CSV table of C-alpha atoms in Angstrom, one decimal:
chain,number,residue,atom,x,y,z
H,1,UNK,CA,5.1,-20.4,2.1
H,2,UNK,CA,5.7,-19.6,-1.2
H,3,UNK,CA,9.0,-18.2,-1.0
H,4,UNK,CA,9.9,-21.2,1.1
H,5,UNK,CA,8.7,-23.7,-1.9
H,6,UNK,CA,10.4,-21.4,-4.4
H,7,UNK,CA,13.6,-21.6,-2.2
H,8,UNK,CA,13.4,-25.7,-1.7
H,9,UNK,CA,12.9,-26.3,-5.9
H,10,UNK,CA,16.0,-24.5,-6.6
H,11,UNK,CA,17.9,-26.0,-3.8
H,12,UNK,CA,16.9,-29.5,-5.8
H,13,UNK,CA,17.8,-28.1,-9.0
H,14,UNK,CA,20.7,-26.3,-8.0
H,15,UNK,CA,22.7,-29.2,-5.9
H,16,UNK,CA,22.8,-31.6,-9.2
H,17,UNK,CA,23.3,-28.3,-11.5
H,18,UNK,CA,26.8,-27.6,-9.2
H,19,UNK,CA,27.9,-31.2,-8.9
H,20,UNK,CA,27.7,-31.4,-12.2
H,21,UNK,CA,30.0,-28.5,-13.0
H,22,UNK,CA,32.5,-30.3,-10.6
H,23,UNK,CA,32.8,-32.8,-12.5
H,24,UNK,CA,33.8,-31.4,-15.7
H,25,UNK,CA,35.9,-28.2,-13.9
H,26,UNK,CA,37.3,-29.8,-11.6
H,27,UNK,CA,39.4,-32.4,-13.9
H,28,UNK,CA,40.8,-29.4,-15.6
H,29,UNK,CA,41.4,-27.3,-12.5
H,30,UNK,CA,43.2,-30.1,-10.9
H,31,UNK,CA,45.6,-30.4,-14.4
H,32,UNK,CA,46.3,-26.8,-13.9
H,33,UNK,CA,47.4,-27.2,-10.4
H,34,UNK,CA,49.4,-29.9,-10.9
H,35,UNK,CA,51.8,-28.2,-14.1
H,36,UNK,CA,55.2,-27.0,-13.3
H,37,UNK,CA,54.5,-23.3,-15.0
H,38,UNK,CA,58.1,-22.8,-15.0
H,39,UNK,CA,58.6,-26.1,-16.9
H,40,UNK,CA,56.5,-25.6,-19.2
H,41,UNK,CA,58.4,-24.0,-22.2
H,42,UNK,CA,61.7,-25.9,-21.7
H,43,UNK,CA,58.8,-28.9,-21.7
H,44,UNK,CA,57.3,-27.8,-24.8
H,45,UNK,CA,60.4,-27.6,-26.8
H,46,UNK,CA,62.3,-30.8,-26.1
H,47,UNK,CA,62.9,-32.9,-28.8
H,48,UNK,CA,60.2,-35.5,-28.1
H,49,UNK,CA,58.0,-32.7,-28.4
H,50,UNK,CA,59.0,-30.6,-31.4
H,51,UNK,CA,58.2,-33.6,-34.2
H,52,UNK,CA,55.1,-34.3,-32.6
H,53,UNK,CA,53.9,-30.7,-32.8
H,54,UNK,CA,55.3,-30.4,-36.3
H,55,UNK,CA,53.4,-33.8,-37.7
H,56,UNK,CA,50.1,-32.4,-35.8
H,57,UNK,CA,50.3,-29.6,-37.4
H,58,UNK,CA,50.8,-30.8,-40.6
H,59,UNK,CA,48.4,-33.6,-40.8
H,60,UNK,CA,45.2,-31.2,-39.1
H,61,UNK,CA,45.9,-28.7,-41.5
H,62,UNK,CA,46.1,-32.0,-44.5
H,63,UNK,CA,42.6,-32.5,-42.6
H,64,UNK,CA,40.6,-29.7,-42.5
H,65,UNK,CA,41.6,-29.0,-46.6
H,66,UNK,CA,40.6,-32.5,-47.1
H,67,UNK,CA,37.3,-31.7,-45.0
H,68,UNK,CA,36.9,-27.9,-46.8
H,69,UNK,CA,37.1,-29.7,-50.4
H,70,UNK,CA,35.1,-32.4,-50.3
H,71,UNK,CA,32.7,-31.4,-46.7
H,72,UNK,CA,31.6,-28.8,-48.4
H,73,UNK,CA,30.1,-30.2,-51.6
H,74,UNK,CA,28.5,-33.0,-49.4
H,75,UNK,CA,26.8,-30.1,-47.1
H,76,UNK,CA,25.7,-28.6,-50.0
H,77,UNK,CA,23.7,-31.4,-51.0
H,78,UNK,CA,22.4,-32.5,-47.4
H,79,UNK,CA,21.0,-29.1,-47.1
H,80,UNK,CA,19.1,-28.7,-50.5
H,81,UNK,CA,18.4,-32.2,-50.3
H,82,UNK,CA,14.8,-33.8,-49.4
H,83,UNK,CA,15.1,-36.8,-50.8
H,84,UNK,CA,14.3,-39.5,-48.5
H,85,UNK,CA,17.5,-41.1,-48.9
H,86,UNK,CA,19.1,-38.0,-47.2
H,87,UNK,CA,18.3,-38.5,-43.8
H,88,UNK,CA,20.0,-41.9,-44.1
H,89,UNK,CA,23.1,-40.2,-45.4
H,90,UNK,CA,23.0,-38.2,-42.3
H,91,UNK,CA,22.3,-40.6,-40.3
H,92,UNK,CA,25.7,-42.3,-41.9
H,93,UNK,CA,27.8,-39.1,-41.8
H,94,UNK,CA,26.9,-38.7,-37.6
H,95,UNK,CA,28.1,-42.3,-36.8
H,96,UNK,CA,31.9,-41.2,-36.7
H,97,UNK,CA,30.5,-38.8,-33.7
H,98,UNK,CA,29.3,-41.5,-31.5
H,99,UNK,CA,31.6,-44.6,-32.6
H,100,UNK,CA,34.0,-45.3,-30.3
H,101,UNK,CA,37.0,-44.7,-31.8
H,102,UNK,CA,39.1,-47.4,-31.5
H,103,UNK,CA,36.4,-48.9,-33.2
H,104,UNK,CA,36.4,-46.4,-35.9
H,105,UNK,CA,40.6,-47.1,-36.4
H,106,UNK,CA,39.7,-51.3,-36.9
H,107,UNK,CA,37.3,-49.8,-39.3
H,108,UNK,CA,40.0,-47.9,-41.3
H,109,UNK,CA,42.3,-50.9,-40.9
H,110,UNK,CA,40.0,-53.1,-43.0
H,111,UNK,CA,39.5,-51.1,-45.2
H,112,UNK,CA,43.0,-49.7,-45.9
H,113,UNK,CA,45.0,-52.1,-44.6
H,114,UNK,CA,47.2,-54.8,-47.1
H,115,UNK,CA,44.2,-57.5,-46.6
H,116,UNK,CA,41.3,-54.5,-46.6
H,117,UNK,CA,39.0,-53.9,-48.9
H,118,UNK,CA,40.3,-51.3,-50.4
H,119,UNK,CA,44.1,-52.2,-49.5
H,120,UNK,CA,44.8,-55.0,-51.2
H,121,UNK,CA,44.0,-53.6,-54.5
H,122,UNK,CA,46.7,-50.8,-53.3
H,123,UNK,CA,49.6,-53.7,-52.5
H,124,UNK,CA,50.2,-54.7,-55.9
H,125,UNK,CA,51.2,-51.5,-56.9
H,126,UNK,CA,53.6,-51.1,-53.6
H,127,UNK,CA,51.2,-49.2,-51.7
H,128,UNK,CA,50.9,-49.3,-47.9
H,129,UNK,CA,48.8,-46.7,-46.1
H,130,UNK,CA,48.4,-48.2,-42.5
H,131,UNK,CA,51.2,-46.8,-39.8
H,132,UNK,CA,52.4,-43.9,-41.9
H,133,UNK,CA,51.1,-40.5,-42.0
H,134,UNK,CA,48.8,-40.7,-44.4
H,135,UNK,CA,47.0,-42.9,-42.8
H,136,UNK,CA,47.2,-40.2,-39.3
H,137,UNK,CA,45.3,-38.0,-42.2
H,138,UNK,CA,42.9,-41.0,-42.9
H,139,UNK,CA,42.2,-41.5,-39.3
H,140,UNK,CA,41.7,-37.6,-38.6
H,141,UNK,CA,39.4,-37.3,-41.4
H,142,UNK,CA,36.8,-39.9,-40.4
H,143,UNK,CA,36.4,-38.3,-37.2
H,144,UNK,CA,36.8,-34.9,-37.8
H,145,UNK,CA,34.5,-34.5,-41.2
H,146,UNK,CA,31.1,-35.0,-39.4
H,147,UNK,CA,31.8,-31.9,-37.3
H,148,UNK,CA,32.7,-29.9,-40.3
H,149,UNK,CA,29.9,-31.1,-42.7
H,150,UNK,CA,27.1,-30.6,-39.8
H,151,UNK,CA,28.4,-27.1,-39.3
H,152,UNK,CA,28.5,-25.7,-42.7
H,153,UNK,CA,25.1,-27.8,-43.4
H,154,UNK,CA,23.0,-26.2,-40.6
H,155,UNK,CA,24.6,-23.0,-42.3
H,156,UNK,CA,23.6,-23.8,-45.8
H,157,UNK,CA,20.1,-24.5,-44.8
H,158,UNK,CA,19.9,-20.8,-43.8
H,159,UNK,CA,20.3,-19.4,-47.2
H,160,UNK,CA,17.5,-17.9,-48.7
H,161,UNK,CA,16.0,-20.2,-51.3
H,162,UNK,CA,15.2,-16.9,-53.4
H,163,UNK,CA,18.3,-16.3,-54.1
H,164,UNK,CA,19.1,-19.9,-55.8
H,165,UNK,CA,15.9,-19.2,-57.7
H,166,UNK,CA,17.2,-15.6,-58.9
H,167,UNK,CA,20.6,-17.2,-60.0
H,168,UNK,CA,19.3,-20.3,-61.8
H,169,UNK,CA,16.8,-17.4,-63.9
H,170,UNK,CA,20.2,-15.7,-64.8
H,171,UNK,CA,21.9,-18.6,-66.0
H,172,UNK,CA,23.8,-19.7,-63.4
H,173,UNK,CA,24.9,-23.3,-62.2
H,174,UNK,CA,24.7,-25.0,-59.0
H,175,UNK,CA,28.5,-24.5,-58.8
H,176,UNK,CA,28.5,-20.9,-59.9
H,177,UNK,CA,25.8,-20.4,-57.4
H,178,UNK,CA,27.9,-22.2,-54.6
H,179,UNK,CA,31.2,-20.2,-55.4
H,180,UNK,CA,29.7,-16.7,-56.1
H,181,UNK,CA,26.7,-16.7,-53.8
H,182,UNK,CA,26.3,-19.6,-51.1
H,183,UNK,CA,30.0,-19.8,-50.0
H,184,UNK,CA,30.4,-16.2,-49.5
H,185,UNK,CA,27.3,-16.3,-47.3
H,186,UNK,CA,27.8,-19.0,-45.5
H,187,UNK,CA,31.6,-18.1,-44.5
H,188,UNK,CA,31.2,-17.6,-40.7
H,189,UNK,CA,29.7,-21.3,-40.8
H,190,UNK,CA,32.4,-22.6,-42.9
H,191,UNK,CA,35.3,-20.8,-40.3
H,192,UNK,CA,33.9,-22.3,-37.4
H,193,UNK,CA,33.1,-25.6,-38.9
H,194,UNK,CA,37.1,-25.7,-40.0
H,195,UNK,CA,37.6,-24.4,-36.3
H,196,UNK,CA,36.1,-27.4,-34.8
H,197,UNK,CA,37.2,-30.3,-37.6
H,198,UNK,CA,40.4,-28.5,-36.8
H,199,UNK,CA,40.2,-29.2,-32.9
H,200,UNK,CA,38.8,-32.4,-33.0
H,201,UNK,CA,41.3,-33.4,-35.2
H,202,UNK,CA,44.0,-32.4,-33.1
H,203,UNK,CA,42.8,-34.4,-30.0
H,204,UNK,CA,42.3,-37.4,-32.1
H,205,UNK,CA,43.3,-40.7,-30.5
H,206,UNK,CA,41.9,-44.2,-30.8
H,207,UNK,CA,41.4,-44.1,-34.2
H,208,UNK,CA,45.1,-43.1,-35.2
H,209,UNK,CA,46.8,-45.3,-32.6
H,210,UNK,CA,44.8,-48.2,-33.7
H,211,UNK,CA,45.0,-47.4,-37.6
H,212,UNK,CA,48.5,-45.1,-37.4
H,213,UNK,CA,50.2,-46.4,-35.0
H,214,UNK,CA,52.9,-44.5,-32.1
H,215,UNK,CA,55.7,-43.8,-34.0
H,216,UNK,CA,58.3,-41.3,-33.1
H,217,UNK,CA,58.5,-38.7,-36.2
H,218,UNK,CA,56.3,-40.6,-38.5
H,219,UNK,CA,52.8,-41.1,-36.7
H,220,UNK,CA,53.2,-39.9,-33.4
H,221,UNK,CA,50.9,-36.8,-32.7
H,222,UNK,CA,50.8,-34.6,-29.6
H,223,UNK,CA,48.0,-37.0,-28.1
H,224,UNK,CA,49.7,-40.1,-28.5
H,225,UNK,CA,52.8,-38.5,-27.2
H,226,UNK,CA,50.9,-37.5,-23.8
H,227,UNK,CA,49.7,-41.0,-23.9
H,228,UNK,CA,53.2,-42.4,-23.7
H,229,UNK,CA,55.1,-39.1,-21.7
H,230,UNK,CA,52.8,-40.3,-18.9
H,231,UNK,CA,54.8,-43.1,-18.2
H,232,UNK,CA,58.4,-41.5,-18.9
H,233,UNK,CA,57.6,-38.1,-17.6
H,234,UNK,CA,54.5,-36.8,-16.2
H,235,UNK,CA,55.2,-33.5,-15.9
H,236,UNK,CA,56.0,-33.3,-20.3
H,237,UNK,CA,53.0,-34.8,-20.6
H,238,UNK,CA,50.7,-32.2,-18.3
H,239,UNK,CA,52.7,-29.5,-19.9
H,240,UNK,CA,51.3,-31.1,-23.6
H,241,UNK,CA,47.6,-31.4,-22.1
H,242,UNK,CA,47.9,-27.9,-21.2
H,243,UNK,CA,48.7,-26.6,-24.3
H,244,UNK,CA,46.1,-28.8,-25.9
H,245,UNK,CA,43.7,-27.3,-23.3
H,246,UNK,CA,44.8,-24.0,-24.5
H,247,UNK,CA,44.4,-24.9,-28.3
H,248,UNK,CA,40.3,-26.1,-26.9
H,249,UNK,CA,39.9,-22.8,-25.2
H,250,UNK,CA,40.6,-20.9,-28.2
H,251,UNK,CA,39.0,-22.9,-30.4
H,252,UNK,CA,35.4,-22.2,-27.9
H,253,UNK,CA,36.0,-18.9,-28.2
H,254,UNK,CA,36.2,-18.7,-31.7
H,255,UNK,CA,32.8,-20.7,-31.9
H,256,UNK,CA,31.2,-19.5,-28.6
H,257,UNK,CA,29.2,-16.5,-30.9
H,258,UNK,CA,27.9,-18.8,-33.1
H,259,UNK,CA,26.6,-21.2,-30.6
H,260,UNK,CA,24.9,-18.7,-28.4
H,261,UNK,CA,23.2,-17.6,-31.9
């Protein structure tokens, strides 16, 4: 009887557990199925493809310095930081992970664009940041530096305060501290948090459509290319999406360690 009850609850669990595995395998099963495998690296190095894998490139790698530089200082703070106001600056600093992203691009476009807030001080001076690639960077940034700053913070906050305490008796300054003693430490956290600004950066969409624009050579990254290759050619844009899946996989595997931790 017992056995039969035992048998029954895992039934219940297991039956939602598996359809919900479906659902997220079998989207990326079916893309697999569908590519052309003998396509795929005439696909990849057509000459729709080539500038939108070399602006990418360029602008994640602009993305995760930007995020390194000035993430890091910010999750220095956050994790030393009990001041009541912190929580709101987290609070802040996570709304980039749940706002939609168009949303997020508008967002960028009032405030960068020739009538934003920010923008129209920048006009006088012949300044225009909206549909160029600067503004790709802009648009990869907001999303992307929540990821990285959460990452490095949860690592900060497992530093030994001792140690800080030890370094300020010597002498030392929060920055000599940071660059001698807590970055070193905390380098694992800092790789994968890179890793993952990195990824997410990559994948971006809304947000640099909406604030970038889709322009061949100038603003046009691999996700906006699969957005419009769906259209022209199906089978380009599958081989993209498969590469992107690639780039995700890696990019797991690279962080898979530090999650199970």
């Amino acid at each position: 009887m017992r056995y039969a009850g035992r048998w029954r609850s895992r039934v219940a669990l297991g039956v939602p557990a598996a359809l919900a595995l479906l659902l997220l395998v079998v989207p990326l099963v079916a893309l697999l199925l569908r590519a052309d495998w003998a396509r795929i690296p005439a696909d990849l190095a057509t000459p729709t493809v080539l500038p939108a894998l070399r602006l990418s490139l360029t602008t994640t790698s602009v993305t995760a310095a930007l995020c390194l530089l000035l993430g890091t200082p910010l999750a220095w703070f956050l994790a030393r930081s009990d001041h009541r106001a912190t929580s709101w600056v987290r609070a802040l600093l996570t709304v980039p992970l749940v706002l939609p992203p168009v949303v997020g691009g508008v967002a960028l476009l009032m405030t960068w664009g020739r009538n934003g807030v920010v923008g129209q001080h920048l006009t006088p001076f012949g300044i225009q940041i909206p549909f160029t690639s600067v503004a790709v960077v802009l648009a990869e940034t907001f999303v992307a530096m929540p990821y990285y700053v959460l990452a490095v913070e949860g690592a900060m906050r497992g530093l030994d305060p001792r140690l800080e305490s030890v370094a300020r008796t010597l002498g030392a300054t929060d920055l000599r501290y940071l660059r001698t003693v807590g970055i070193p430490l905390v380098l694992p956290g800092i790789a994968s948090g890179l890793a993952l600004a990195w990824a997410r950066a990559l994948g971006e969409f809304g947000a640099t459509i909406t604030f970038a624009g889709n322009f061949p050579g100038r603003t046009q990254t691999l996700p906006l290319l699969v957005y419009v290759e769906l259209e022209r050619d199906p089978q380009v844009a599958i081989s993209i999406s498969i590469m992107l899946l690639a780039v995700s996989v890696l990019v797991l595997g690279v962080l898979r360690g530090r999650w199970l931790r």
